[in-house]
Amino acid sequence: MQPVQPKTSQRRGESAIEKLLVLSAAIFIIVIALITIFIFSRGLPLLFEIGLGDFIFNYDWRPTKGAFGIGAMVAGSLAVTLSAMVWAVPLGICTAILMAEIAPPQMGRLLGNMVELLAGIPSVVYGFVGLVLVVPFIREYLGGNGLSVLAGAIILGIMILPTVINISRDSIMAVPKEYKEGSLALGATHYQTIFRVIIPAARSGIITAVVLGMGRAIGETMAVVMVTGNAAIIPGSILEPVRTMTSNIVLEMGYAAGDHQAALFATGVVLFVFIVALNMMVNIAAKAGAARDGK
Amino acid sequence: MESVTLTSDNMKMRTLGLEVFYQDFQALHGVSMEIKANHVTALIGPSGCGKSTFLRTLNRLNELIEGTTIQGQVYLDDLSIYEKEVDVVALRKRVGMVFQKPSVFPMSVYENVAYGPRIHGIKDKSKLDEIVEKSLRDANLWEEMGSRLNSPAARMSGGQQQRLVIARVLAVGPEVILMDEPASALDPISTSKLEELIAELKKNYTIVIVTHNMQQAARVSDYTGFFLNGHLIEFNRTKELFVNPANQKTEDYITGRFG
């Protein structure tokens, strides 16, 4: 007869594993909570003192003279991020469609490997490439000193491509093959099937890809610091230099003290809230998609 | 039952010496079959016997599988469908297909049915409305769904979804409807509704149905083909084949001795 209950030594082993897993999860949650509490406790007091509106929309940033307005940096982050998305999102989605639906399997795999490679390059290398190739190119052919919104947009766009491509491709490939066959069996062409059935069915995944790409772009620091020139002004054109919120923190953290340091933490709070809001948008989009599909 | 003999009159589709290969694997061996217009032809046999492969050669959907090669002839009326100049889009418009898993698109009921006519160039809203209503009526779905045309198709029951897929096929005006185990994912009540529908549809359409369920084949079909290991073992009027099989293998299969 096999014993119905496992042996006690075995059960003791399993409960130890369970405790270890719970402990890991608890540590993870505590670390996240501590980081959040720390950032908010250092940033929020100043934020309330100045007023949220003044802090975000005022573009007078003279931290050593007590003027804390990050308007120029907010505009800088938006300018660089949006102009990166303008070209990288369409390119990324088209690449994903090609990889998932059109390219022969071998070519799809090759492209996939290249995208993995792109994702694995450290951001400082992207920044360096931008500094050595993109910035001089802009200075030479388009004007300005090259350190600009445009340089940031080009480098950031390349950096978010893997995110946009991978998540879009996965969601396109997750579309049930019955949809595709059903459409083709009705006499639709492959392209009609892609654009009228497959892409709409993968829509919430593609939206997720775009929003996560945007989150990555807003949060990126190193490459952006290296190629955008970092002047705390509102840029008049894409050829002018700009400073993002992330650049602002990393550039001044080393010597900031007192209210100045608090203002940098407050910048972090704004970024934090921004990115959390983006992630919530992803969840809402995914849920709305599921509701539409009746799942 | 009407008295018919297996002659070449009134043929809708015909295959001659059909051979299908997936890479090195031969899935069909010299299958010749005649499919009679306005009748239901059932294809039975154990899993992997080639019946679904055969079905998919009839609207060239097998071409989607990489490395498939085909020899022999398939005729739709007088058209040899594997000739180079044949337009696959036009062929699939004439030979529609319903799959095992109800494959409603993630759109509204209306959009599902209007999809086919739209891709074939019909834009006029009143014309589309008319087609949608007629197709849903013909698929016995209008009474249930006529007032809920804008609700998501995926919220319907499995049986309703399968009839919606049939309505979607009817909307492009096919002549032949291929069904690949259309009831295998359905409960008994939905299945009997589907079988009623098949009986009505054969007045206007030619139907070929693959099924695992021999009772179903016996109930709905006029002709039955028995496949085994890629060979068409026996093809006859359903009554004949089930009551008085000519081949020992057919008898073994329908009496449940294997498969």
Coordinates of C-alpha atoms in Angstrom, one line a residue:
Chain A
M1 CA 0.0 0.0 0.0
Q2 CA 1.2 3.5 -0.9
P3 CA 0.8 5.9 2.0
V4 CA -1.9 8.5 1.2
Q5 CA 0.0 11.3 3.0
P6 CA 3.6 12.0 1.8
K7 CA 6.3 11.2 4.3
T8 CA 6.8 13.8 6.9
S9 CA 10.4 14.6 5.8
Q10 CA 9.1 15.3 2.3
R11 CA 6.3 17.5 3.7
R12 CA 8.8 19.4 5.8
G13 CA 10.9 20.0 2.7
E14 CA 7.9 21.3 0.8
S15 CA 6.9 23.7 3.5
A16 CA 10.4 25.1 3.7
I17 CA 10.3 25.7 -0.1
E18 CA 7.0 27.4 0.3
K19 CA 8.3 29.7 3.1
L20 CA 11.3 30.6 1.0
L21 CA 9.1 31.6 -1.9
V22 CA 6.9 33.7 0.4
L23 CA 10.0 35.3 1.9
S24 CA 11.4 36.2 -1.6
A25 CA 8.1 37.8 -2.6
A26 CA 8.0 39.7 0.7
I27 CA 11.5 41.0 0.3
F28 CA 10.6 42.2 -3.2
I29 CA 7.5 44.0 -2.0
I30 CA 9.3 45.6 0.9
V31 CA 12.1 46.9 -1.4
I32 CA 9.7 48.4 -3.8
A33 CA 7.7 50.0 -1.0
L34 CA 10.9 51.4 0.6
I35 CA 12.0 53.0 -2.7
T36 CA 8.6 54.5 -3.2
I37 CA 8.3 55.8 0.3
F38 CA 11.9 57.2 0.2
I39 CA 11.3 59.1 -3.1
F40 CA 8.0 60.5 -2.0
S41 CA 9.1 61.5 1.4
R42 CA 12.1 63.4 0.0
G43 CA 10.2 65.0 -2.9
L44 CA 6.7 65.6 -1.8
P45 CA 7.3 68.3 0.9
L46 CA 8.9 70.6 -1.5
L47 CA 6.3 69.8 -4.2
F48 CA 3.6 70.9 -1.8
E49 CA 5.5 74.0 -0.7
I50 CA 5.9 75.2 -4.3
G51 CA 2.6 73.8 -5.6
L52 CA 2.3 71.0 -8.1
G53 CA 1.2 73.3 -10.9
D54 CA 4.0 75.8 -10.4
F55 CA 6.6 73.0 -10.2
I56 CA 5.5 71.3 -13.4
F57 CA 4.6 74.2 -15.6
N58 CA 7.0 76.9 -14.5
Y59 CA 10.1 76.8 -16.6
D60 CA 12.3 78.9 -14.4
W61 CA 15.0 76.5 -13.1
R62 CA 17.6 78.2 -11.0
P63 CA 17.9 75.7 -8.2
T64 CA 20.7 77.5 -6.4
K65 CA 18.6 80.7 -6.3
G66 CA 15.5 78.9 -5.1
A67 CA 13.6 78.8 -8.4
F68 CA 12.3 75.3 -8.9
G69 CA 10.3 75.0 -12.1
I70 CA 10.8 71.9 -14.2
G71 CA 8.5 73.0 -17.1
A72 CA 11.4 73.0 -19.5
M73 CA 12.3 69.5 -18.5
V74 CA 8.8 68.2 -18.7
A75 CA 8.6 69.7 -22.2
G76 CA 12.0 68.2 -23.0
S77 CA 11.0 64.7 -22.0
L78 CA 7.8 65.0 -24.0
A79 CA 9.5 66.4 -27.0
V80 CA 12.2 63.8 -27.2
T81 CA 9.8 60.9 -26.3
L82 CA 7.1 61.9 -28.8
S83 CA 9.5 62.6 -31.6
A84 CA 11.1 59.2 -31.0
M85 CA 7.7 57.5 -31.1
V86 CA 6.6 59.3 -34.3
W87 CA 9.1 57.2 -36.3
A88 CA 9.9 54.2 -34.2
V89 CA 6.3 53.1 -33.5
P90 CA 5.2 52.8 -37.2
L91 CA 8.5 51.2 -38.1
G92 CA 8.3 48.8 -35.2
I93 CA 4.8 47.7 -35.9
C94 CA 5.5 47.2 -39.6
T95 CA 8.6 45.1 -38.7
A96 CA 6.5 43.0 -36.3
I97 CA 3.9 42.4 -39.0
L98 CA 6.6 41.4 -41.4
M99 CA 8.2 39.0 -38.9
A100 CA 5.0 37.4 -37.8
E101 CA 3.1 37.1 -41.0
I102 CA 5.0 37.8 -44.2
A103 CA 8.7 36.8 -43.9
P104 CA 9.6 33.2 -44.4
P105 CA 10.3 31.5 -41.1
Q106 CA 14.1 31.6 -41.5
M107 CA 14.1 35.3 -42.2
G108 CA 11.7 35.8 -39.2
R109 CA 14.1 34.0 -36.9
L110 CA 17.1 36.0 -38.2
L111 CA 15.2 39.3 -37.6
G112 CA 14.2 38.1 -34.2
N113 CA 17.8 37.5 -33.3
M114 CA 18.8 40.9 -34.5
V115 CA 16.1 42.5 -32.4
E116 CA 17.3 40.5 -29.4
L117 CA 20.8 41.9 -30.1
L118 CA 19.4 45.4 -30.3
A119 CA 17.7 45.0 -26.9
G120 CA 20.9 43.7 -25.3
I121 CA 23.1 46.7 -26.1
P122 CA 23.8 48.9 -23.1
S123 CA 22.4 52.4 -23.3
V124 CA 25.8 54.1 -22.9
V125 CA 26.8 52.4 -26.1
Y126 CA 23.8 53.8 -27.9
G127 CA 24.7 57.2 -26.4
F128 CA 28.2 56.9 -27.7
V129 CA 27.1 55.9 -31.1
G130 CA 24.8 58.9 -31.1
L131 CA 27.5 61.2 -30.0
V132 CA 30.0 60.0 -32.6
L133 CA 27.7 59.5 -35.6
V134 CA 24.3 61.2 -35.2
V135 CA 25.4 64.4 -33.6
P136 CA 28.1 65.3 -36.1
F137 CA 25.8 64.3 -39.0
I138 CA 23.1 66.7 -37.7
R139 CA 25.6 69.5 -37.1
E140 CA 27.0 69.0 -40.6
Y141 CA 23.9 68.7 -42.7
L142 CA 21.0 70.2 -40.7
G143 CA 22.6 72.9 -38.6
G144 CA 22.8 73.8 -35.0
N145 CA 25.5 72.2 -32.9
G146 CA 24.1 68.7 -33.3
L147 CA 23.2 68.0 -29.7
S148 CA 19.5 68.3 -30.1
V149 CA 16.0 66.9 -29.7
L150 CA 16.5 65.2 -33.1
A151 CA 19.6 63.3 -32.0
G152 CA 17.7 62.2 -28.9
A153 CA 14.7 61.1 -30.9
I154 CA 16.9 59.1 -33.3
I155 CA 18.8 57.3 -30.6
L156 CA 15.7 56.8 -28.3
G157 CA 13.7 55.5 -31.2
I158 CA 16.2 52.8 -32.0
M159 CA 16.3 51.9 -28.3
I160 CA 12.5 51.4 -28.0
L161 CA 12.3 49.4 -31.3
P162 CA 12.9 46.1 -29.6
T163 CA 10.1 46.7 -27.1
V164 CA 7.7 47.7 -29.7
I165 CA 8.7 44.9 -32.1
N166 CA 8.8 42.1 -29.7
I167 CA 5.5 42.8 -27.9
S168 CA 3.6 43.6 -31.2
R169 CA 5.0 40.4 -32.8
D170 CA 4.0 38.2 -29.9
S171 CA 0.5 39.6 -29.9
I172 CA 0.2 39.2 -33.6
M173 CA 1.4 35.6 -33.4
A174 CA -1.0 34.9 -30.5
V175 CA -4.0 35.6 -32.8
P176 CA -5.7 32.2 -33.2
K177 CA -4.9 30.6 -36.6
E178 CA -8.7 30.0 -37.0
Y179 CA -9.1 33.7 -37.6
K180 CA -6.6 33.7 -40.4
E181 CA -7.9 30.5 -42.0
G182 CA -11.5 31.7 -41.6
S183 CA -10.7 34.9 -43.4
L184 CA -8.7 33.2 -46.2
A185 CA -11.4 30.6 -46.6
L186 CA -13.8 33.5 -47.3
G187 CA -11.6 34.5 -50.2
A188 CA -9.8 37.3 -48.5
T189 CA -6.2 38.0 -49.6
H190 CA -3.3 37.6 -47.2
Y191 CA -3.1 41.4 -46.8
Q192 CA -6.8 41.9 -46.3
T193 CA -6.6 39.2 -43.6
I194 CA -3.7 40.9 -41.9
F195 CA -5.2 44.4 -41.9
R196 CA -8.8 43.6 -41.3
V197 CA -8.7 40.6 -39.0
I198 CA -5.2 39.9 -37.5
I199 CA -4.2 43.5 -36.6
P200 CA -7.6 44.3 -35.0
A201 CA -7.5 41.1 -33.1
A202 CA -4.0 41.9 -31.8
R203 CA -4.9 45.6 -31.1
S204 CA -4.7 45.5 -27.3
G205 CA -1.3 43.8 -27.5
I206 CA 0.0 46.4 -29.9
I207 CA -1.3 49.3 -27.7
T208 CA 0.6 47.6 -24.8
A209 CA 3.7 47.6 -27.0
V210 CA 3.4 51.3 -27.8
V211 CA 2.8 52.3 -24.2
L212 CA 5.6 50.2 -22.8
G213 CA 7.9 51.7 -25.5
M214 CA 6.8 55.1 -24.4
G215 CA 7.6 54.2 -20.7
R216 CA 11.0 53.0 -21.7
A217 CA 11.6 56.2 -23.7
I218 CA 10.6 58.6 -20.9
G219 CA 12.7 56.7 -18.3
E220 CA 15.8 56.4 -20.4
T221 CA 18.7 58.6 -19.1
M222 CA 22.2 57.8 -20.2
A223 CA 21.9 57.9 -24.0
V224 CA 19.7 61.0 -23.7
V225 CA 22.2 62.9 -21.5
M226 CA 24.9 62.2 -24.0
V227 CA 23.2 63.4 -27.2
T228 CA 20.6 66.1 -26.3
G229 CA 22.8 68.9 -25.1
N230 CA 21.0 69.3 -21.7
A231 CA 20.1 73.0 -21.8
A232 CA 17.2 73.6 -19.5
I233 CA 15.2 75.6 -22.1
I234 CA 12.1 75.0 -24.0
P235 CA 13.3 74.0 -27.5
G236 CA 12.1 76.1 -30.4
S237 CA 12.9 73.4 -33.0
I238 CA 14.1 69.8 -33.1
L239 CA 17.6 71.0 -33.8
E240 CA 17.9 72.8 -30.5
P241 CA 19.3 71.2 -27.3
V242 CA 16.9 70.1 -24.6
R243 CA 17.0 68.6 -21.1
T244 CA 14.8 65.8 -20.0
M245 CA 13.6 65.1 -16.4
T246 CA 15.9 62.1 -16.2
S247 CA 18.8 64.1 -17.4
N248 CA 18.0 66.8 -14.9
I249 CA 18.3 64.3 -12.0
V250 CA 21.5 62.6 -13.1
L251 CA 23.3 65.9 -14.0
E252 CA 22.6 67.7 -10.8
M253 CA 22.4 64.8 -8.2
G254 CA 26.2 65.0 -7.6
Y255 CA 26.3 68.4 -6.1
A256 CA 22.7 69.2 -5.1
A257 CA 21.9 69.7 -1.4
G258 CA 18.9 70.9 0.7
D259 CA 15.9 72.2 -1.3
H260 CA 17.8 71.6 -4.6
Q261 CA 18.1 67.9 -3.8
A262 CA 14.5 67.8 -2.7
A263 CA 13.6 69.4 -6.1
L264 CA 15.4 66.5 -7.9
F265 CA 13.5 64.0 -5.8
A266 CA 10.3 65.8 -6.7
T267 CA 11.3 65.5 -10.4
G268 CA 11.6 61.8 -9.7
V269 CA 8.1 61.8 -8.1
V270 CA 6.7 63.3 -11.3
L271 CA 8.4 60.7 -13.5
F272 CA 7.3 57.9 -11.2
V273 CA 3.7 59.0 -11.3
F274 CA 3.9 59.4 -15.1
I275 CA 5.2 55.9 -15.7
V276 CA 2.8 54.3 -13.2
A277 CA 0.0 56.1 -15.1
L278 CA 1.3 54.7 -18.4
N279 CA 1.3 51.2 -17.0
M280 CA -2.2 51.6 -15.7
M281 CA -3.2 52.7 -19.2
V282 CA -1.8 49.4 -20.5
N283 CA -3.9 47.4 -18.1
I284 CA -7.0 49.4 -18.9
A285 CA -6.4 48.9 -22.7
A286 CA -5.9 45.2 -22.2
K287 CA -9.1 44.9 -20.2
A288 CA -11.1 46.9 -22.7
G289 CA -9.8 44.7 -25.4
A290 CA -10.8 41.6 -23.6
A291 CA -14.2 43.0 -22.9
R292 CA -14.7 43.8 -26.5
D293 CA -13.8 40.3 -27.5
G294 CA -16.3 39.0 -25.0
K295 CA -13.8 37.1 -22.9
Chain B
M1 CA -34.8 8.2 -50.2
E2 CA -34.5 9.0 -53.9
S3 CA -33.0 6.5 -56.1
V4 CA -29.6 7.6 -57.4
T5 CA -26.7 5.9 -58.9
L6 CA -23.0 6.9 -58.9
T7 CA -22.8 8.4 -62.4
S8 CA -21.2 11.5 -63.6
D9 CA -24.4 13.5 -64.0
N10 CA -25.1 16.4 -61.6
M11 CA -21.5 16.4 -60.3
K12 CA -20.4 19.6 -58.5
M13 CA -16.8 18.6 -57.7
R14 CA -14.6 15.8 -58.8
T15 CA -11.1 14.6 -57.9
L16 CA -9.0 12.4 -60.1
G17 CA -6.0 10.5 -58.7
L18 CA -5.4 13.1 -56.0
E19 CA -2.1 12.7 -54.2
V20 CA -0.9 15.1 -51.4
F21 CA 2.5 15.2 -49.8
Y22 CA 3.6 17.1 -46.7
Q23 CA 7.4 17.2 -47.3
D24 CA 8.2 13.5 -47.6
F25 CA 5.0 12.2 -46.0
Q26 CA 2.3 11.1 -48.4
A27 CA -1.1 12.1 -46.9
L28 CA -3.3 11.0 -49.8
H29 CA -2.9 8.2 -52.3
G30 CA -4.7 8.5 -55.6
V31 CA -8.1 9.6 -54.3
S32 CA -10.8 9.9 -56.9
M33 CA -14.2 11.0 -55.8
E34 CA -17.3 12.6 -57.2
I35 CA -19.3 15.0 -55.1
K36 CA -22.9 15.4 -56.2
A37 CA -24.6 18.8 -56.3
N38 CA -27.2 19.6 -53.7
H39 CA -26.3 16.6 -51.6
V40 CA -24.3 16.1 -48.4
T41 CA -21.2 14.0 -48.7
A42 CA -19.6 12.8 -45.5
L43 CA -16.0 11.9 -45.0
I44 CA -15.2 9.4 -42.2
G45 CA -12.2 7.6 -40.9
P46 CA -9.8 7.5 -38.0
S47 CA -7.6 10.5 -37.0
G48 CA -4.8 11.0 -39.5
C49 CA -6.5 9.1 -42.3
G50 CA -6.4 12.1 -44.7
K51 CA -10.0 13.1 -44.6
S52 CA -9.3 16.7 -43.5
T53 CA -6.4 16.9 -45.9
F54 CA -8.8 15.9 -48.7
L55 CA -11.3 18.5 -47.6
R56 CA -8.7 21.2 -47.6
T57 CA -7.6 20.4 -51.1
L58 CA -11.1 21.3 -52.3
N59 CA -10.6 25.0 -51.7
R60 CA -6.8 25.0 -51.8
L61 CA -6.5 25.8 -48.1
N62 CA -3.9 23.1 -47.8
E63 CA -1.5 25.5 -49.6
L64 CA -1.1 27.4 -46.3
I65 CA 1.0 24.5 -45.0
E66 CA 4.6 24.9 -45.9
G67 CA 6.0 22.2 -48.1
T68 CA 2.7 20.8 -49.4
T69 CA 2.7 19.4 -52.9
I70 CA -0.2 18.1 -54.9
Q71 CA -0.6 15.8 -57.9
G72 CA -3.8 14.8 -59.7
Q73 CA -6.9 16.9 -60.6
V74 CA -9.6 18.6 -58.7
Y75 CA -12.6 19.9 -60.7
L76 CA -15.2 22.4 -59.6
D77 CA -17.8 22.0 -62.4
D78 CA -15.5 22.2 -65.4
L79 CA -12.8 24.2 -63.7
S80 CA -9.6 22.4 -62.9
I81 CA -8.8 24.4 -59.7
Y82 CA -5.1 23.7 -59.5
E83 CA -4.4 25.2 -62.9
K84 CA -1.9 28.2 -62.7
E85 CA -4.4 30.8 -64.0
V86 CA -7.1 30.0 -61.4
D87 CA -7.8 32.8 -59.0
V88 CA -7.7 31.4 -55.5
V89 CA -9.8 34.3 -54.2
A90 CA -12.6 33.6 -56.6
L91 CA -12.3 29.8 -55.9
R92 CA -12.7 30.3 -52.2
K93 CA -15.7 32.5 -52.8
R94 CA -17.3 29.6 -54.5
V95 CA -16.1 27.0 -52.1
G96 CA -16.6 28.1 -48.5
M97 CA -15.3 26.5 -45.4
V98 CA -16.4 26.0 -41.8
F99 CA -13.9 24.8 -39.2
Q100 CA -13.9 22.6 -36.2
K101 CA -13.4 25.4 -33.7
P102 CA -16.0 28.1 -34.3
S103 CA -13.7 30.9 -35.7
V104 CA -15.8 34.0 -35.2
F105 CA -13.7 37.1 -35.6
P106 CA -13.4 39.4 -32.5
M107 CA -16.0 41.8 -33.9
S108 CA -19.8 42.3 -33.7
V109 CA -22.2 39.8 -35.2
Y110 CA -23.0 42.2 -38.0
E111 CA -19.3 42.8 -38.8
N112 CA -18.6 39.1 -38.9
V113 CA -21.2 38.4 -41.6
A114 CA -20.5 41.6 -43.5
Y115 CA -16.8 40.8 -43.6
G116 CA -16.9 38.6 -46.7
P117 CA -19.1 40.9 -48.8
R118 CA -16.9 43.8 -47.8
I119 CA -13.6 42.3 -48.9
H120 CA -15.3 41.4 -52.1
G121 CA -16.0 45.1 -52.7
I122 CA -19.6 45.7 -51.5
K123 CA -19.8 49.0 -49.7
D124 CA -23.4 50.0 -50.0
K125 CA -24.9 49.9 -46.5
S126 CA -28.4 48.9 -47.4
K127 CA -27.0 46.1 -49.6
L128 CA -24.9 44.9 -46.8
D129 CA -27.8 45.0 -44.3
E130 CA -29.8 42.9 -46.8
I131 CA -27.0 40.3 -47.1
V132 CA -26.5 40.1 -43.4
E133 CA -30.2 39.6 -42.7
K134 CA -30.6 37.0 -45.4
S135 CA -27.4 35.1 -44.4
L136 CA -28.5 35.0 -40.7
R137 CA -32.0 33.9 -41.7
D138 CA -30.5 31.1 -43.8
A139 CA -28.3 30.0 -41.0
N140 CA -31.3 29.9 -38.6
L141 CA -29.8 32.6 -36.5
W142 CA -31.9 35.7 -37.3
E143 CA -34.5 35.0 -34.6
E144 CA -31.8 34.7 -31.9
M145 CA -29.4 37.4 -33.0
G146 CA -31.5 39.7 -35.3
S147 CA -31.9 42.2 -32.4
R148 CA -28.3 41.9 -31.2
L149 CA -26.4 42.5 -34.3
N150 CA -24.0 44.9 -32.6
S151 CA -23.0 42.7 -29.7
P152 CA -19.6 41.0 -29.8
A153 CA -19.8 37.6 -31.6
A154 CA -17.5 36.0 -29.1
R155 CA -20.2 36.3 -26.4
M156 CA -22.5 33.9 -28.2
S157 CA -22.7 30.2 -27.3
G158 CA -20.6 27.7 -29.2
G159 CA -23.5 26.5 -31.3
Q160 CA -24.5 30.0 -32.2
Q161 CA -20.9 30.9 -33.1
Q162 CA -20.8 27.9 -35.4
R163 CA -24.0 29.0 -37.1
L164 CA -22.6 32.5 -37.3
V165 CA -19.6 31.1 -39.1
I166 CA -21.9 29.4 -41.5
A167 CA -23.8 32.7 -42.0
R168 CA -20.5 34.4 -42.8
V169 CA -19.8 31.7 -45.4
L170 CA -23.3 32.1 -46.9
A171 CA -22.8 35.8 -47.2
V172 CA -20.2 35.5 -49.9
G173 CA -22.6 33.3 -52.0
P174 CA -20.8 30.0 -52.2
E175 CA -21.8 27.0 -54.2
V176 CA -20.0 24.4 -52.1
I177 CA -19.6 24.5 -48.3
L178 CA -16.9 22.4 -46.7
M179 CA -17.3 21.6 -43.0
D180 CA -14.4 20.2 -41.0
E181 CA -15.9 18.4 -37.9
P182 CA -18.2 21.4 -37.4
A183 CA -20.0 19.8 -34.4
S184 CA -17.1 18.3 -32.5
A185 CA -16.9 21.2 -30.1
L186 CA -20.7 21.5 -29.6
D187 CA -23.2 20.1 -27.0
P188 CA -25.9 17.7 -28.2
I189 CA -28.6 20.3 -28.6
S190 CA -26.4 22.7 -30.6
T191 CA -25.3 19.7 -32.7
S192 CA -28.9 18.7 -33.6
K193 CA -29.6 22.4 -34.5
L194 CA -26.6 22.3 -36.7
E195 CA -27.6 19.0 -38.4
E196 CA -31.1 20.5 -39.1
L197 CA -29.4 23.5 -40.7
I198 CA -27.3 21.2 -42.9
A199 CA -30.4 19.4 -44.0
E200 CA -31.9 22.7 -45.0
L201 CA -28.8 24.1 -46.7
K202 CA -28.4 21.2 -49.1
K203 CA -31.4 22.5 -51.0
N204 CA -29.3 25.3 -52.3
Y205 CA -25.7 24.2 -51.6
T206 CA -23.4 21.3 -52.1
I207 CA -22.0 20.2 -48.7
V208 CA -19.0 18.1 -47.8
I209 CA -18.6 17.3 -44.1
V210 CA -15.7 15.6 -42.3
T211 CA -16.9 14.0 -39.1
H212 CA -15.6 11.7 -36.4
N213 CA -19.2 10.8 -35.5
M214 CA -20.5 7.9 -37.6
Q215 CA -24.1 8.4 -36.3
Q216 CA -23.8 12.0 -37.5
A217 CA -22.6 10.9 -40.9
A218 CA -25.4 8.4 -41.1
R219 CA -28.0 11.0 -40.1
V220 CA -27.0 14.0 -42.3
S221 CA -25.3 12.6 -45.4
D222 CA -26.4 11.2 -48.7
Y223 CA -23.0 9.8 -49.7
T224 CA -20.1 8.7 -47.5
G225 CA -16.5 8.2 -48.2
F226 CA -14.3 6.1 -45.8
F227 CA -10.6 7.0 -45.6
L228 CA -7.8 4.9 -44.1
N229 CA -4.1 5.7 -44.2
G230 CA -4.6 8.2 -47.0
H231 CA -6.6 5.9 -49.2
L232 CA -10.2 6.2 -50.1
I233 CA -11.3 2.7 -49.1
E234 CA -14.9 2.9 -50.0
F235 CA -17.3 5.5 -51.4
N236 CA -21.0 4.9 -51.7
R237 CA -24.5 6.0 -50.9
T238 CA -24.6 6.4 -47.1
K239 CA -27.3 3.9 -46.6
E240 CA -25.5 1.4 -48.7
L241 CA -22.1 1.9 -47.0
F242 CA -23.4 1.7 -43.5
V243 CA -25.8 -1.2 -44.0
N244 CA -23.9 -3.2 -46.5
P245 CA -20.2 -2.2 -46.7
A246 CA -18.4 -3.8 -49.6
N247 CA -14.9 -3.7 -47.9
Q248 CA -13.9 -5.6 -44.8
K249 CA -12.0 -2.6 -43.5
T250 CA -15.0 -0.3 -43.8
E251 CA -17.1 -2.9 -41.9
D252 CA -14.4 -3.2 -39.2
Y253 CA -14.4 0.6 -38.8
I254 CA -18.2 1.2 -38.7
T255 CA -18.7 -1.6 -36.3
G256 CA -16.1 -0.1 -34.1
R257 CA -13.5 -2.8 -34.3
F258 CA -10.7 -0.2 -34.7
G259 CA -10.2 3.6 -35.0

